[in-house]
C-alpha cells in the first residue's frame, strides 16, 4: 500500500443498521467482496482483492446512517489540537484501532463530521480513482466563510474557486463562486492536484439539512449505476448529470446512506 500524504483522504466507511443488507447492496452495485473484521461488527470491502472501504454495524440506533471520510495525519494529536484551536470540535478523542492505526472523529465549524487516521499497519485505500473505488469527497456547508479557513489552517489546504464550467475564477472577484477545490500544502493549487472540495448548501434546501461530507465512488457507467442502485432497493437523490469532470449522480443506499457515483470524463463515450 502506498503511504498517504498528510491531509489526503485515505479511507471511507459507512455506518449501517443492517450489515448483511449493506453487503448485498454494495456487493451488487460495485461488485465488492467482503472480509469479516475478526469477529468485530464490521466488514472490509474489497474491489479486485484490494481494500476500498468498510461497512460497519451501528452500535447505537441513534447514530446517523451515513458515509464517513477520513483524512491522513502523521501526528493525530497535533491535528486534534489544531482542530480545537481553529473552531472545530472533537467528537471522539484519538483511540487505537488494534494494530491498524489511530483514529479520531471531529466536526468543522459548520458541523460537518470527518475522521482522522494515523496509520500503522493499515495505510488506507489500496485502490482509488478506478471503477468500484473512492475517487472524491467534498464538504457541503452553509458557513464557507468559517469552514474555508478552518481546513486551510488545520490541513494546509490551498483553495481554487471554480465557476459552473469548472474554470478557475480566483482572479475574478466579481464571479459568483460556490465551489472550491482543495489542493495539499506544497502543491500548485488547481484541479490537477485537488484532493477534495467545498460546496455551499443554498437556501433552496431545507433549513434543517445539516452540513455533511459527500463521498464519491468511480463507476464505468453512471446511468447504469443509478438504475442498478434503484433495482437493489436504493433511490436516486440527483439523477445523472454532466459536470466538467465527467457524469455523476447522487444516490441513497437501501438504508438511506447518501453517496455519489462519478463516471470520469475519460470513461465517457
Short mmCIF file of C-alpha atoms in Angstrom, two decimals:
data_model
loop_
_atom_site.label_atom_id
_atom_site.label_comp_id
_atom_site.label_asym_id
_atom_site.label_seq_id
_atom_site.Cartn_x
_atom_site.Cartn_y
_atom_site.Cartn_z
CA UNK A 1 0.00 0.00 0.00
CA UNK A 2 1.27 3.44 -0.87
CA UNK A 3 1.55 5.87 2.01
CA UNK A 4 -0.87 8.81 2.00
CA UNK A 5 0.33 12.37 2.26
CA UNK A 6 -0.70 14.34 5.33
CA UNK A 7 -4.29 15.62 4.89
CA UNK A 8 -5.13 13.34 1.95
CA UNK A 9 -8.45 11.43 2.10
CA UNK A 10 -7.30 7.90 2.91
CA UNK A 11 -10.36 5.91 4.00
CA UNK A 12 -14.16 5.78 3.95
CA UNK A 13 -16.73 3.73 5.84
CA UNK A 14 -20.48 3.59 6.21
CA UNK A 15 -22.48 3.08 9.40
CA UNK A 16 -25.48 0.81 8.81
CA UNK A 17 -28.29 -0.74 10.84
CA UNK A 18 -28.17 -3.97 8.83
CA UNK A 19 -24.65 -5.03 7.92
CA UNK A 20 -25.69 -8.04 5.85
CA UNK A 21 -28.14 -5.94 3.81
CA UNK A 22 -25.33 -3.45 3.21
CA UNK A 23 -23.13 -6.21 1.84
CA UNK A 24 -25.85 -7.24 -0.58
CA UNK A 25 -26.43 -3.67 -1.77
CA UNK A 26 -22.81 -2.61 -2.27
CA UNK A 27 -21.74 -6.03 -3.48
CA UNK A 28 -24.45 -5.82 -6.13
CA UNK A 29 -23.71 -2.20 -7.03
CA UNK A 30 -19.91 -2.12 -7.09
CA UNK A 31 -19.04 -5.81 -7.23
CA UNK A 32 -17.37 -5.58 -3.82
CA UNK A 33 -16.46 -8.65 -1.83
CA UNK A 34 -16.18 -8.59 1.93
CA UNK A 35 -13.81 -9.76 4.62
CA UNK A 36 -15.05 -10.16 8.16
CA UNK A 37 -13.45 -8.00 10.81
CA UNK A 38 -12.13 -10.72 13.12
CA UNK A 39 -15.41 -11.09 14.99
CA UNK A 40 -15.99 -7.33 15.11
CA UNK A 41 -19.23 -5.77 13.81
CA UNK A 42 -17.74 -4.52 10.56
CA UNK A 43 -16.54 -5.83 7.22
CA UNK A 44 -13.75 -4.66 4.95
CA UNK A 45 -14.87 -4.11 1.36
CA UNK A 46 -12.58 -5.17 -1.46
CA UNK A 47 -12.61 -4.48 -5.19
CA UNK A 48 -10.48 -6.83 -7.21
CA UNK A 49 -8.96 -8.05 -3.96
CA UNK A 50 -7.88 -4.55 -2.87
CA UNK A 51 -9.27 -2.60 0.11
CA UNK A 52 -11.65 0.17 -0.86
CA UNK A 53 -13.90 0.86 2.18
CA UNK A 54 -15.55 -0.68 5.23
CA UNK A 55 -19.13 -1.37 6.27
CA UNK A 56 -19.87 -1.12 9.99
CA UNK A 57 -22.89 -2.09 12.08
CA UNK A 58 -24.14 0.87 14.11
CA UNK A 59 -23.54 0.49 17.83
CA UNK A 60 -26.42 2.82 18.61
CA UNK A 61 -29.60 3.18 16.55
CA UNK A 62 -29.50 6.93 17.12
CA UNK A 63 -26.29 7.20 15.09
CA UNK A 64 -26.76 8.51 11.55
CA UNK A 65 -26.78 6.06 8.67
CA UNK A 66 -24.04 7.75 6.71
CA UNK A 67 -20.75 7.51 4.88
CA UNK A 68 -17.72 8.99 6.61
CA UNK A 69 -14.38 10.06 5.17
CA UNK A 70 -11.02 10.04 6.94
CA UNK A 71 -8.03 12.29 6.37
CA UNK A 72 -4.49 11.04 6.88
CA UNK A 73 -2.30 12.60 9.54
CA UNK A 74 1.21 11.82 10.66
CA UNK A 75 0.51 13.30 14.12
CA UNK A 76 -3.10 12.83 15.14
CA UNK A 77 -2.76 14.60 18.49
CA UNK A 78 -1.30 17.69 16.83
CA UNK A 79 -4.14 17.68 14.30
CA UNK A 80 -6.70 17.34 17.09
CA UNK A 81 -5.15 20.34 18.83
CA UNK A 82 -5.29 22.35 15.59
CA UNK A 83 -8.96 21.45 15.09
CA UNK A 84 -9.82 22.76 18.55
CA UNK A 85 -7.69 25.86 18.05
CA UNK A 86 -9.41 26.82 14.80
CA UNK A 87 -13.04 26.40 15.82
CA UNK A 88 -13.73 22.72 15.25
CA UNK A 89 -14.88 20.12 17.75
CA UNK A 90 -13.55 16.71 18.67
CA UNK A 91 -16.28 14.08 18.77
CA UNK A 92 -14.07 11.10 19.60
CA UNK A 93 -10.59 11.52 21.04
CA UNK A 94 -7.78 9.52 19.41
CA UNK A 95 -8.10 5.80 20.09
CA UNK A 96 -6.07 2.88 18.84
CA UNK A 97 -7.75 0.62 16.27
CA UNK A 98 -5.77 -2.51 17.09
CA UNK A 99 -2.50 -2.56 15.16
CA UNK A 100 -4.06 -0.84 12.15
CA UNK A 101 -3.65 2.73 13.35
CA UNK A 102 -5.10 5.50 15.50
CA UNK A 103 -8.48 7.07 14.74
CA UNK A 104 -10.42 10.14 15.87
CA UNK A 105 -13.59 11.91 14.77
CA UNK A 106 -14.12 15.65 14.54
CA UNK A 107 -16.51 18.29 13.22
CA UNK A 108 -15.68 21.51 11.39
CA UNK A 109 -17.13 24.91 12.44
CA UNK A 110 -20.19 24.23 10.26
CA UNK A 111 -20.87 20.88 11.92
CA UNK A 112 -19.72 18.52 9.14
CA UNK A 113 -18.20 15.36 10.62
CA UNK A 114 -14.99 13.77 9.36
CA UNK A 115 -12.39 11.33 10.62
CA UNK A 116 -8.65 11.37 11.19
CA UNK A 117 -6.41 8.39 10.58
CA UNK A 118 -2.81 7.98 11.73
CA UNK A 119 -1.69 4.79 10.02
CA UNK A 120 0.36 1.97 11.42
CA UNK A 121 -0.21 -1.40 9.75
CA UNK A 122 -3.03 -0.07 7.54
CA UNK A 123 -2.37 2.94 5.35
CA UNK A 124 -5.88 3.21 3.89
CA UNK A 125 -7.26 2.65 0.39
CA UNK A 126 -5.42 0.07 -1.67
CA UNK A 127 -7.40 1.14 -4.74
CA UNK A 128 -8.87 4.51 -5.66
CA UNK A 129 -9.82 6.57 -8.72
CA UNK A 130 -10.82 3.38 -10.54
CA UNK A 131 -14.30 1.93 -11.04
CA UNK A 132 -15.58 0.47 -7.77
CA UNK A 133 -13.41 2.64 -5.54
CA UNK A 134 -13.26 6.04 -3.82
CA UNK A 135 -12.50 8.98 -6.10
CA UNK A 136 -13.53 12.25 -4.41
CA UNK A 137 -15.01 13.91 -1.34
CA UNK A 138 -16.43 17.34 -0.65
CA UNK A 139 -17.97 19.09 2.32
CA UNK A 140 -21.37 20.74 1.89
CA UNK A 141 -21.81 23.68 4.25
CA UNK A 142 -23.76 26.88 4.88
CA UNK A 143 -20.76 28.57 6.52
CA UNK A 144 -17.97 28.77 3.92
CA UNK A 145 -16.55 31.92 5.50
CA UNK A 146 -15.64 29.87 8.59
CA UNK A 147 -15.12 26.48 7.00
CA UNK A 148 -12.65 27.54 4.30
CA UNK A 149 -10.03 28.99 6.67
CA UNK A 150 -10.56 26.06 9.05
CA UNK A 151 -9.44 23.46 6.51
CA UNK A 152 -6.68 25.69 5.20
CA UNK A 153 -5.24 26.15 8.69
CA UNK A 154 -5.79 22.62 10.03
CA UNK A 155 -4.74 20.66 6.93
CA UNK A 156 -2.77 23.23 4.97
CA UNK A 157 -5.18 23.07 2.03
CA UNK A 158 -4.87 25.67 -0.71
CA UNK A 159 -8.12 26.55 -2.42
CA UNK A 160 -9.11 27.09 -6.05
CA UNK A 161 -12.52 28.65 -6.64
CA UNK A 162 -14.38 27.37 -9.69
CA UNK A 163 -17.35 28.56 -11.71
CA UNK A 164 -20.05 26.24 -13.03
CA UNK A 165 -17.89 25.31 -16.03
CA UNK A 166 -15.04 24.22 -13.78
CA UNK A 167 -12.86 27.22 -14.61
CA UNK A 168 -10.52 28.83 -12.08
CA UNK A 169 -12.05 32.18 -11.10
CA UNK A 170 -9.75 33.04 -8.21
CA UNK A 171 -8.65 36.20 -10.03
CA UNK A 172 -12.22 37.35 -10.73
CA UNK A 173 -13.62 38.85 -7.53
CA UNK A 174 -16.97 39.56 -9.19
CA UNK A 175 -17.61 35.94 -10.17
CA UNK A 176 -20.30 34.03 -8.34
CA UNK A 177 -18.26 31.29 -6.67
CA UNK A 178 -19.98 28.42 -4.90
CA UNK A 179 -17.42 25.64 -5.21
CA UNK A 180 -13.84 25.42 -4.02
CA UNK A 181 -11.28 22.70 -4.71
CA UNK A 182 -8.60 21.93 -2.14
CA UNK A 183 -5.03 21.04 -3.00
CA UNK A 184 -2.49 19.78 -0.43
CA UNK A 185 0.09 22.03 1.10
CA UNK A 186 3.09 22.36 -1.19
CA UNK A 187 1.17 21.52 -4.38
CA UNK A 188 0.26 24.01 -7.07
CA UNK A 189 -3.44 24.72 -6.44
CA UNK A 190 -5.82 23.60 -9.16
CA UNK A 191 -7.92 20.70 -10.44
CA UNK A 192 -4.89 18.55 -11.25
CA UNK A 193 -3.70 18.47 -7.63
CA UNK A 194 -7.05 18.71 -5.80
CA UNK A 195 -7.91 16.06 -3.19
CA UNK A 196 -11.33 17.34 -2.15
CA UNK A 197 -13.68 20.27 -2.26
CA UNK A 198 -16.24 22.51 -0.60
CA UNK A 199 -19.76 23.18 -1.84
CA UNK A 200 -22.35 25.59 -0.41
CA UNK A 201 -25.78 24.49 0.80
CA UNK A 202 -28.12 27.15 -0.57
CA UNK A 203 -31.48 28.34 0.68
CA UNK A 204 -33.09 26.01 -1.86
CA UNK A 205 -32.55 23.20 0.65
CA UNK A 206 -34.46 22.76 3.94
CA UNK A 207 -33.03 24.77 6.82
CA UNK A 208 -32.74 21.63 8.95
CA UNK A 209 -30.34 19.97 6.48
CA UNK A 210 -27.00 19.65 8.34
CA UNK A 211 -23.54 20.14 6.88
CA UNK A 212 -22.06 16.89 5.60
CA UNK A 213 -19.32 15.25 3.55
CA UNK A 214 -20.35 13.63 0.28
CA UNK A 215 -18.28 10.59 -0.70
CA UNK A 216 -17.87 9.73 -4.38
CA UNK A 217 -17.12 6.34 -5.96
CA UNK A 218 -15.92 5.94 -9.53
CA UNK A 219 -18.05 3.85 -11.90
CA UNK A 220 -17.73 2.81 -15.52
CA UNK A 221 -21.31 3.86 -16.36
CA UNK A 222 -23.09 6.46 -14.22
CA UNK A 223 -26.55 5.94 -15.70
CA UNK A 224 -26.35 2.17 -15.32
CA UNK A 225 -25.13 2.52 -11.72
CA UNK A 226 -28.04 4.79 -10.81
CA UNK A 227 -30.52 2.36 -12.37
CA UNK A 228 -28.92 -0.60 -10.59
CA UNK A 229 -28.99 1.21 -7.23
CA UNK A 230 -32.77 1.54 -7.55
CA UNK A 231 -33.11 -2.13 -8.51
CA UNK A 232 -31.15 -3.01 -5.34
CA UNK A 233 -33.56 -1.03 -3.14
CA UNK A 234 -31.82 2.35 -3.10
CA UNK A 235 -33.08 5.61 -4.53
CA UNK A 236 -31.82 8.49 -6.64
CA UNK A 237 -31.40 11.88 -4.98
CA UNK A 238 -29.95 13.64 -8.04
CA UNK A 239 -30.35 11.86 -11.41
CA UNK A 240 -27.26 11.51 -13.63
CA UNK A 241 -25.96 14.82 -14.95
CA UNK A 242 -22.80 16.10 -16.60
CA UNK A 243 -20.13 18.08 -14.78
CA UNK A 244 -16.78 19.35 -16.09
CA UNK A 245 -15.05 16.19 -14.86
CA UNK A 246 -17.49 13.53 -16.01
CA UNK A 247 -21.02 12.39 -15.29
CA UNK A 248 -22.34 11.97 -11.75
CA UNK A 249 -25.40 11.05 -9.74
CA UNK A 250 -26.25 11.31 -6.04
CA UNK A 251 -27.78 8.19 -4.55
CA UNK A 252 -29.09 6.69 -1.31
CA UNK A 253 -28.46 3.06 -0.47
CA UNK A 254 -31.29 0.79 0.69
CA UNK A 255 -30.83 2.00 4.28
CA UNK A 256 -30.64 5.72 3.49
CA UNK A 257 -26.90 6.44 3.41
CA UNK A 258 -26.07 9.18 0.90
CA UNK A 259 -23.19 8.88 -1.58
CA UNK A 260 -22.31 9.84 -5.15
CA UNK A 261 -21.08 7.97 -8.20
CA UNK A 262 -18.87 9.55 -10.86
CA UNK A 263 -18.10 8.33 -14.36
CA UNK A 264 -14.84 10.21 -15.05
CA UNK A 265 -14.53 12.09 -18.33
CA UNK A 266 -12.04 9.60 -19.74
CA UNK A 267 -14.66 6.84 -19.41
CA UNK A 268 -17.41 8.76 -21.23
CA UNK A 269 -18.22 7.65 -24.80
#
